[in-house]
Amino acid sequence: MRETSAVQALLRLMAWLSPAFPVGGFAYSGGLEAAVQSGHVSSAEALEDWLVTLLRCGSLRNDAVLLAEAYRSVEDDERLRAVTELAAALAGSAERHLEISRQGGAFLAAASAWPGAVPEVLGDGTAYSVAIGAVAASNGVGLAETLSAFLHAAVSQLVSAAIRLGVLGQSRGVTLLSRIEDVIADEAGRAASSSLDDLGSATLIADQMSLRHETQHSRLFLS
């Protein structure tokens, strides 16, 4: 791993997880669009509950666990290959698999501009969370900081999607991000000390919405 100053680490995280970083995150809602159309998420309060559930016991929690495992595996090709395969296998729907693999591949391509080497075992089909974990480790960026930035960016993307879907306005969206800050910090801390034994979810409705979105007739997002 390269040695990286605290300022460099912060700047890299800000760049990699910025909405402007070319991974196409704006095109995906992770099933949220179907949840809005089905009436499961119809207000700022319902959106907050949805996001907290994903963070505590859903896809965002699992993504954080996989990111941490990839981070710790960066110098062990066999272990890193195994977590890459596991992340792909855990995708609960075709759209979910497409989302994580396309974003992961785009992230690896764009992040290669930085001096830290991208592990050779990672390719275009790498899950987004695994790609971020491995690249952060290769660039000497701290795990706790990476997890916090990753979860915050994921939540921010979903809030942005909800704004475009008319669930809430921008001011309420900013307020929601401030309200959910402690949950993000708590879950990042938990993930930093997690293992693959901590994988698991209890978000049946969210999983169903991801599947339902595949056949949704009119939609703004790819997932």
PDB file of C-alpha atoms in Angstrom:
ATOM      1  CA  MET A   1       0.000   0.000   0.000  1.00  0.00           C
ATOM      2  CA  ARG A   2       1.201   3.542  -0.727  1.00  0.00           C
ATOM      3  CA  GLU A   3       1.672   6.077   2.018  1.00  0.00           C
ATOM      4  CA  THR A   4      -0.854   8.867   1.662  1.00  0.00           C
ATOM      5  CA  SER A   5      -1.216  12.031   3.695  1.00  0.00           C
ATOM      6  CA  ALA A   6      -4.502  12.813   5.403  1.00  0.00           C
ATOM      7  CA  VAL A   7      -5.107  15.679   2.978  1.00  0.00           C
ATOM      8  CA  GLN A   8      -4.406  13.481  -0.053  1.00  0.00           C
ATOM      9  CA  ALA A   9      -6.734  10.807   1.287  1.00  0.00           C
ATOM     10  CA  LEU A  10      -9.510  13.339   1.774  1.00  0.00           C
ATOM     11  CA  LEU A  11      -9.040  14.789  -1.695  1.00  0.00           C
ATOM     12  CA  ARG A  12      -9.124  11.343  -3.291  1.00  0.00           C
ATOM     13  CA  LEU A  13     -12.299  10.347  -1.488  1.00  0.00           C
ATOM     14  CA  MET A  14     -13.918  13.654  -2.455  1.00  0.00           C
ATOM     15  CA  ALA A  15     -13.008  13.027  -6.094  1.00  0.00           C
ATOM     16  CA  TRP A  16     -13.851   9.316  -6.268  1.00  0.00           C
ATOM     17  CA  LEU A  17     -17.219   9.646  -4.540  1.00  0.00           C
ATOM     18  CA  SER A  18     -18.258  12.955  -6.048  1.00  0.00           C
ATOM     19  CA  PRO A  19     -21.467  12.921  -8.120  1.00  0.00           C
ATOM     20  CA  ALA A  20     -19.288  14.154 -10.987  1.00  0.00           C
ATOM     21  CA  PHE A  21     -17.013  11.087 -10.941  1.00  0.00           C
ATOM     22  CA  PRO A  22     -17.772   9.144 -14.145  1.00  0.00           C
ATOM     23  CA  VAL A  23     -19.448   6.003 -12.789  1.00  0.00           C
ATOM     24  CA  GLY A  24     -22.991   6.803 -13.930  1.00  0.00           C
ATOM     25  CA  GLY A  25     -24.492   6.636 -10.449  1.00  0.00           C
ATOM     26  CA  PHE A  26     -27.173   9.175 -11.395  1.00  0.00           C
ATOM     27  CA  ALA A  27     -28.801   6.554 -13.637  1.00  0.00           C
ATOM     28  CA  TYR A  28     -29.665   4.122 -10.837  1.00  0.00           C
ATOM     29  CA  SER A  29     -32.144   4.165  -7.960  1.00  0.00           C
ATOM     30  CA  GLY A  30     -31.578   0.687  -6.514  1.00  0.00           C
ATOM     31  CA  GLY A  31     -35.283  -0.123  -6.709  1.00  0.00           C
ATOM     32  CA  LEU A  32     -36.325   3.147  -5.089  1.00  0.00           C
ATOM     33  CA  GLU A  33     -38.246   4.208  -8.199  1.00  0.00           C
ATOM     34  CA  ALA A  34     -40.421   1.096  -7.949  1.00  0.00           C
ATOM     35  CA  ALA A  35     -40.874   1.720  -4.218  1.00  0.00           C
ATOM     36  CA  VAL A  36     -42.112   5.238  -4.939  1.00  0.00           C
ATOM     37  CA  GLN A  37     -44.481   4.066  -7.651  1.00  0.00           C
ATOM     38  CA  SER A  38     -45.832   1.322  -5.366  1.00  0.00           C
ATOM     39  CA  GLY A  39     -46.451   3.773  -2.514  1.00  0.00           C
ATOM     40  CA  HIS A  40     -43.860   2.369  -0.113  1.00  0.00           C
ATOM     41  CA  VAL A  41     -41.921   5.650  -0.192  1.00  0.00           C
ATOM     42  CA  SER A  42     -44.202   8.658  -0.508  1.00  0.00           C
ATOM     43  CA  SER A  43     -42.763  11.221   1.904  1.00  0.00           C
ATOM     44  CA  ALA A  44     -39.524  12.471   3.416  1.00  0.00           C
ATOM     45  CA  GLU A  45     -40.271  10.484   6.578  1.00  0.00           C
ATOM     46  CA  ALA A  46     -40.834   7.274   4.626  1.00  0.00           C
ATOM     47  CA  LEU A  47     -37.640   7.888   2.655  1.00  0.00           C
ATOM     48  CA  GLU A  48     -35.679   8.322   5.881  1.00  0.00           C
ATOM     49  CA  ASP A  49     -37.043   5.019   7.203  1.00  0.00           C
ATOM     50  CA  TRP A  50     -36.171   3.345   3.896  1.00  0.00           C
ATOM     51  CA  LEU A  51     -32.585   4.609   3.953  1.00  0.00           C
ATOM     52  CA  VAL A  52     -31.986   3.762   7.603  1.00  0.00           C
ATOM     53  CA  THR A  53     -33.267   0.240   6.970  1.00  0.00           C
ATOM     54  CA  LEU A  54     -30.906  -0.201   4.003  1.00  0.00           C
ATOM     55  CA  LEU A  55     -28.019   1.071   6.118  1.00  0.00           C
ATOM     56  CA  ARG A  56     -28.734  -1.068   9.163  1.00  0.00           C
ATOM     57  CA  CYS A  57     -29.912  -4.341   7.630  1.00  0.00           C
ATOM     58  CA  GLY A  58     -30.040  -4.107   3.846  1.00  0.00           C
ATOM     59  CA  SER A  59     -27.985  -3.683   0.697  1.00  0.00           C
ATOM     60  CA  LEU A  60     -25.977  -0.708   1.938  1.00  0.00           C
ATOM     61  CA  ARG A  61     -24.868  -2.655   5.004  1.00  0.00           C
ATOM     62  CA  ASN A  62     -23.767  -5.592   2.862  1.00  0.00           C
ATOM     63  CA  ASP A  63     -21.971  -3.280   0.450  1.00  0.00           C
ATOM     64  CA  ALA A  64     -20.033  -1.807   3.368  1.00  0.00           C
ATOM     65  CA  VAL A  65     -19.044  -5.274   4.625  1.00  0.00           C
ATOM     66  CA  LEU A  66     -17.871  -6.268   1.137  1.00  0.00           C
ATOM     67  CA  LEU A  67     -15.928  -3.023   0.779  1.00  0.00           C
ATOM     68  CA  ALA A  68     -14.131  -3.684   4.061  1.00  0.00           C
ATOM     69  CA  GLU A  69     -13.281  -7.256   3.034  1.00  0.00           C
ATOM     70  CA  ALA A  70     -11.908  -6.059  -0.319  1.00  0.00           C
ATOM     71  CA  TYR A  71      -9.843  -3.413   1.473  1.00  0.00           C
ATOM     72  CA  ARG A  72      -8.263  -6.004   3.757  1.00  0.00           C
ATOM     73  CA  SER A  73      -7.716  -8.425   0.846  1.00  0.00           C
ATOM     74  CA  VAL A  74      -5.866  -6.087  -1.478  1.00  0.00           C
ATOM     75  CA  GLU A  75      -2.508  -7.848  -1.074  1.00  0.00           C
ATOM     76  CA  ASP A  76      -3.980 -11.362  -1.350  1.00  0.00           C
ATOM     77  CA  ASP A  77      -5.122 -12.027  -4.916  1.00  0.00           C
ATOM     78  CA  GLU A  78      -6.971 -15.233  -4.075  1.00  0.00           C
ATOM     79  CA  ARG A  79      -8.904 -13.613  -1.219  1.00  0.00           C
ATOM     80  CA  LEU A  80      -9.692 -10.546  -3.317  1.00  0.00           C
ATOM     81  CA  ARG A  81     -10.887 -12.712  -6.201  1.00  0.00           C
ATOM     82  CA  ALA A  82     -13.141 -14.606  -3.789  1.00  0.00           C
ATOM     83  CA  VAL A  83     -14.822 -11.460  -2.452  1.00  0.00           C
ATOM     84  CA  THR A  84     -15.247 -10.211  -6.019  1.00  0.00           C
ATOM     85  CA  GLU A  85     -17.098 -13.403  -6.944  1.00  0.00           C
ATOM     86  CA  LEU A  86     -19.151 -13.298  -3.741  1.00  0.00           C
ATOM     87  CA  ALA A  87     -20.280  -9.717  -4.337  1.00  0.00           C
ATOM     88  CA  ALA A  88     -21.476 -10.632  -7.836  1.00  0.00           C
ATOM     89  CA  ALA A  89     -23.308 -13.699  -6.542  1.00  0.00           C
ATOM     90  CA  LEU A  90     -25.104 -11.684  -3.854  1.00  0.00           C
ATOM     91  CA  ALA A  91     -26.757  -9.337  -6.359  1.00  0.00           C
ATOM     92  CA  GLY A  92     -30.449  -9.981  -5.808  1.00  0.00           C
ATOM     93  CA  SER A  93     -31.704  -9.094  -9.275  1.00  0.00           C
ATOM     94  CA  ALA A  94     -30.493  -8.630 -12.827  1.00  0.00           C
ATOM     95  CA  GLU A  95     -30.715  -4.847 -12.476  1.00  0.00           C
ATOM     96  CA  ARG A  96     -28.820  -4.903  -9.187  1.00  0.00           C
ATOM     97  CA  HIS A  97     -26.051  -6.950 -10.813  1.00  0.00           C
ATOM     98  CA  LEU A  98     -25.935  -4.575 -13.775  1.00  0.00           C
ATOM     99  CA  GLU A  99     -25.777  -1.574 -11.450  1.00  0.00           C
ATOM    100  CA  ILE A 100     -22.899  -2.765  -9.281  1.00  0.00           C
ATOM    101  CA  SER A 101     -20.858  -4.254 -12.135  1.00  0.00           C
ATOM    102  CA  ARG A 102     -21.158  -1.287 -14.485  1.00  0.00           C
ATOM    103  CA  GLN A 103     -20.366   1.212 -11.759  1.00  0.00           C
ATOM    104  CA  GLY A 104     -17.493  -0.926 -10.524  1.00  0.00           C
ATOM    105  CA  GLY A 105     -15.957  -1.192 -13.967  1.00  0.00           C
ATOM    106  CA  ALA A 106     -16.352   2.530 -14.598  1.00  0.00           C
ATOM    107  CA  PHE A 107     -14.824   3.317 -11.204  1.00  0.00           C
ATOM    108  CA  LEU A 108     -11.757   1.151 -11.854  1.00  0.00           C
ATOM    109  CA  ALA A 109     -11.188   2.780 -15.238  1.00  0.00           C
ATOM    110  CA  ALA A 110     -11.458   6.318 -13.871  1.00  0.00           C
ATOM    111  CA  ALA A 111      -9.496   5.650 -10.669  1.00  0.00           C
ATOM    112  CA  SER A 112      -6.524   4.352 -12.673  1.00  0.00           C
ATOM    113  CA  ALA A 113      -5.562   8.017 -13.114  1.00  0.00           C
ATOM    114  CA  TRP A 114      -4.266   7.990  -9.530  1.00  0.00           C
ATOM    115  CA  PRO A 115      -0.807   6.586  -8.702  1.00  0.00           C
ATOM    116  CA  GLY A 116      -1.945   3.671  -6.527  1.00  0.00           C
ATOM    117  CA  ALA A 117      -2.090   0.486  -8.595  1.00  0.00           C
ATOM    118  CA  VAL A 118      -5.481  -1.083  -9.312  1.00  0.00           C
ATOM    119  CA  PRO A 119      -5.197  -4.797  -8.395  1.00  0.00           C
ATOM    120  CA  GLU A 120      -4.837  -6.888 -11.553  1.00  0.00           C
ATOM    121  CA  VAL A 121      -7.447  -9.439 -10.466  1.00  0.00           C
ATOM    122  CA  LEU A 122     -10.182  -6.801 -10.747  1.00  0.00           C
ATOM    123  CA  GLY A 123     -11.968  -6.415 -14.065  1.00  0.00           C
ATOM    124  CA  ASP A 124     -14.986  -4.805 -15.691  1.00  0.00           C
ATOM    125  CA  GLY A 125     -17.483  -6.980 -13.800  1.00  0.00           C
ATOM    126  CA  THR A 126     -16.189  -6.031 -10.352  1.00  0.00           C
ATOM    127  CA  ALA A 127     -18.846  -4.856  -7.895  1.00  0.00           C
ATOM    128  CA  TYR A 128     -18.685  -1.145  -7.114  1.00  0.00           C
ATOM    129  CA  SER A 129     -18.119  -1.604  -3.372  1.00  0.00           C
ATOM    130  CA  VAL A 130     -15.295  -4.106  -3.956  1.00  0.00           C
ATOM    131  CA  ALA A 131     -13.630  -1.796  -6.478  1.00  0.00           C
ATOM    132  CA  ILE A 132     -13.720   1.141  -4.080  1.00  0.00           C
ATOM    133  CA  GLY A 133     -12.362  -0.900  -1.177  1.00  0.00           C
ATOM    134  CA  ALA A 134      -9.467  -2.316  -3.179  1.00  0.00           C
ATOM    135  CA  VAL A 135      -8.511   0.984  -4.819  1.00  0.00           C
ATOM    136  CA  ALA A 136      -8.690   2.864  -1.505  1.00  0.00           C
ATOM    137  CA  ALA A 137      -6.353   0.324   0.107  1.00  0.00           C
ATOM    138  CA  SER A 138      -3.965   0.498  -2.857  1.00  0.00           C
ATOM    139  CA  ASN A 139      -3.852   4.279  -2.515  1.00  0.00           C
ATOM    140  CA  GLY A 140      -3.285   4.305   1.242  1.00  0.00           C
ATOM    141  CA  VAL A 141      -6.676   5.806   2.090  1.00  0.00           C
ATOM    142  CA  GLY A 142      -8.034   4.786   5.500  1.00  0.00           C
ATOM    143  CA  LEU A 143     -10.751   2.149   5.761  1.00  0.00           C
ATOM    144  CA  ALA A 144     -12.968   4.053   8.206  1.00  0.00           C
ATOM    145  CA  GLU A 145     -12.828   7.171   6.066  1.00  0.00           C
ATOM    146  CA  THR A 146     -13.550   5.201   2.896  1.00  0.00           C
ATOM    147  CA  LEU A 147     -16.566   3.501   4.435  1.00  0.00           C
ATOM    148  CA  SER A 148     -17.981   6.780   5.729  1.00  0.00           C
ATOM    149  CA  ALA A 149     -17.550   8.487   2.370  1.00  0.00           C
ATOM    150  CA  PHE A 150     -18.962   5.511   0.468  1.00  0.00           C
ATOM    151  CA  LEU A 151     -22.107   5.248   2.588  1.00  0.00           C
ATOM    152  CA  HIS A 152     -22.653   9.006   2.540  1.00  0.00           C
ATOM    153  CA  ALA A 153     -22.330   9.057  -1.252  1.00  0.00           C
ATOM    154  CA  ALA A 154     -24.741   6.125  -1.603  1.00  0.00           C
ATOM    155  CA  VAL A 155     -27.340   7.781   0.614  1.00  0.00           C
ATOM    156  CA  SER A 156     -26.878  11.116  -1.167  1.00  0.00           C
ATOM    157  CA  GLN A 157     -27.477   9.421  -4.520  1.00  0.00           C
ATOM    158  CA  LEU A 158     -30.722   7.888  -3.270  1.00  0.00           C
ATOM    159  CA  VAL A 159     -31.870  11.220  -1.863  1.00  0.00           C
ATOM    160  CA  SER A 160     -31.106  12.815  -5.224  1.00  0.00           C
ATOM    161  CA  ALA A 161     -33.132  10.105  -6.955  1.00  0.00           C
ATOM    162  CA  ALA A 162     -36.027  10.715  -4.566  1.00  0.00           C
ATOM    163  CA  ILE A 163     -35.930  14.442  -5.348  1.00  0.00           C
ATOM    164  CA  ARG A 164     -36.166  13.697  -9.078  1.00  0.00           C
ATOM    165  CA  LEU A 165     -39.049  11.327  -8.355  1.00  0.00           C
ATOM    166  CA  GLY A 166     -40.923  14.101  -6.553  1.00  0.00           C
ATOM    167  CA  VAL A 167     -40.852  12.548  -3.075  1.00  0.00           C
ATOM    168  CA  LEU A 168     -39.318  15.634  -1.471  1.00  0.00           C
ATOM    169  CA  GLY A 169     -37.657  18.922  -2.360  1.00  0.00           C
ATOM    170  CA  GLN A 170     -34.003  19.880  -2.179  1.00  0.00           C
ATOM    171  CA  SER A 171     -34.289  21.604   1.211  1.00  0.00           C
ATOM    172  CA  ARG A 172     -35.929  18.557   2.787  1.00  0.00           C
ATOM    173  CA  GLY A 173     -33.289  16.413   1.108  1.00  0.00           C
ATOM    174  CA  VAL A 174     -30.485  18.346   2.778  1.00  0.00           C
ATOM    175  CA  THR A 175     -32.290  18.127   6.108  1.00  0.00           C
ATOM    176  CA  LEU A 176     -32.627  14.367   5.692  1.00  0.00           C
ATOM    177  CA  LEU A 177     -28.894  14.023   5.056  1.00  0.00           C
ATOM    178  CA  SER A 178     -28.168  15.880   8.289  1.00  0.00           C
ATOM    179  CA  ARG A 179     -30.609  13.703  10.224  1.00  0.00           C
ATOM    180  CA  ILE A 180     -29.115  10.468   8.933  1.00  0.00           C
ATOM    181  CA  GLU A 181     -25.486  11.459   9.547  1.00  0.00           C
ATOM    182  CA  ASP A 182     -25.151   9.598  12.856  1.00  0.00           C
ATOM    183  CA  VAL A 183     -26.538   6.404  11.334  1.00  0.00           C
ATOM    184  CA  ILE A 184     -23.975   6.592   8.533  1.00  0.00           C
ATOM    185  CA  ALA A 185     -21.171   7.080  11.052  1.00  0.00           C
ATOM    186  CA  ASP A 186     -22.393   4.172  13.200  1.00  0.00           C
ATOM    187  CA  GLU A 187     -22.676   1.792  10.251  1.00  0.00           C
ATOM    188  CA  ALA A 188     -19.286   2.788   8.869  1.00  0.00           C
ATOM    189  CA  GLY A 189     -17.771   1.998  12.260  1.00  0.00           C
ATOM    190  CA  ARG A 190     -19.509  -1.379  12.413  1.00  0.00           C
ATOM    191  CA  ALA A 191     -18.399  -2.275   8.901  1.00  0.00           C
ATOM    192  CA  ALA A 192     -14.781  -1.361   9.647  1.00  0.00           C
ATOM    193  CA  SER A 193     -14.592  -4.227  12.149  1.00  0.00           C
ATOM    194  CA  SER A 194     -16.866  -6.608  10.236  1.00  0.00           C
ATOM    195  CA  SER A 195     -16.184  -9.928   8.556  1.00  0.00           C
ATOM    196  CA  LEU A 196     -18.014 -11.851   5.850  1.00  0.00           C
ATOM    197  CA  ASP A 197     -19.937 -13.593   8.646  1.00  0.00           C
ATOM    198  CA  ASP A 198     -21.769 -10.272   9.111  1.00  0.00           C
ATOM    199  CA  LEU A 199     -23.334 -10.404   5.656  1.00  0.00           C
ATOM    200  CA  GLY A 200     -27.093 -10.731   5.573  1.00  0.00           C
ATOM    201  CA  SER A 201     -30.210  -8.661   5.087  1.00  0.00           C
ATOM    202  CA  ALA A 202     -33.812  -8.381   6.230  1.00  0.00           C
ATOM    203  CA  THR A 203     -35.229  -6.033   3.608  1.00  0.00           C
ATOM    204  CA  LEU A 204     -37.684  -8.177   1.684  1.00  0.00           C
ATOM    205  CA  ILE A 205     -39.727  -5.262   0.336  1.00  0.00           C
ATOM    206  CA  ALA A 206     -36.625  -3.456  -0.947  1.00  0.00           C
ATOM    207  CA  ASP A 207     -35.492  -6.648  -2.671  1.00  0.00           C
ATOM    208  CA  GLN A 208     -38.952  -7.095  -4.205  1.00  0.00           C
ATOM    209  CA  MET A 209     -38.925  -3.511  -5.475  1.00  0.00           C
ATOM    210  CA  SER A 210     -35.592  -4.116  -7.172  1.00  0.00           C
ATOM    211  CA  LEU A 211     -37.102  -7.120  -8.943  1.00  0.00           C
ATOM    212  CA  ARG A 212     -40.336  -5.298  -9.801  1.00  0.00           C
ATOM    213  CA  HIS A 213     -38.427  -2.438 -11.396  1.00  0.00           C
ATOM    214  CA  GLU A 214     -37.180  -4.821 -14.091  1.00  0.00           C
ATOM    215  CA  THR A 215     -40.682  -4.951 -15.578  1.00  0.00           C
ATOM    216  CA  GLN A 216     -41.802  -1.416 -14.790  1.00  0.00           C
ATOM    217  CA  HIS A 217     -43.208   0.101 -17.977  1.00  0.00           C
ATOM    218  CA  SER A 218     -42.346   3.776 -17.558  1.00  0.00           C
ATOM    219  CA  ARG A 219     -39.240   4.727 -15.595  1.00  0.00           C
ATOM    220  CA  LEU A 220     -36.519   7.312 -15.137  1.00  0.00           C
ATOM    221  CA  PHE A 221     -33.784   5.025 -13.771  1.00  0.00           C
ATOM    222  CA  LEU A 222     -32.043   1.833 -14.849  1.00  0.00           C
ATOM    223  CA  SER A 223     -32.641   0.164 -11.489  1.00  0.00           C
TER     224      SER A 223
END
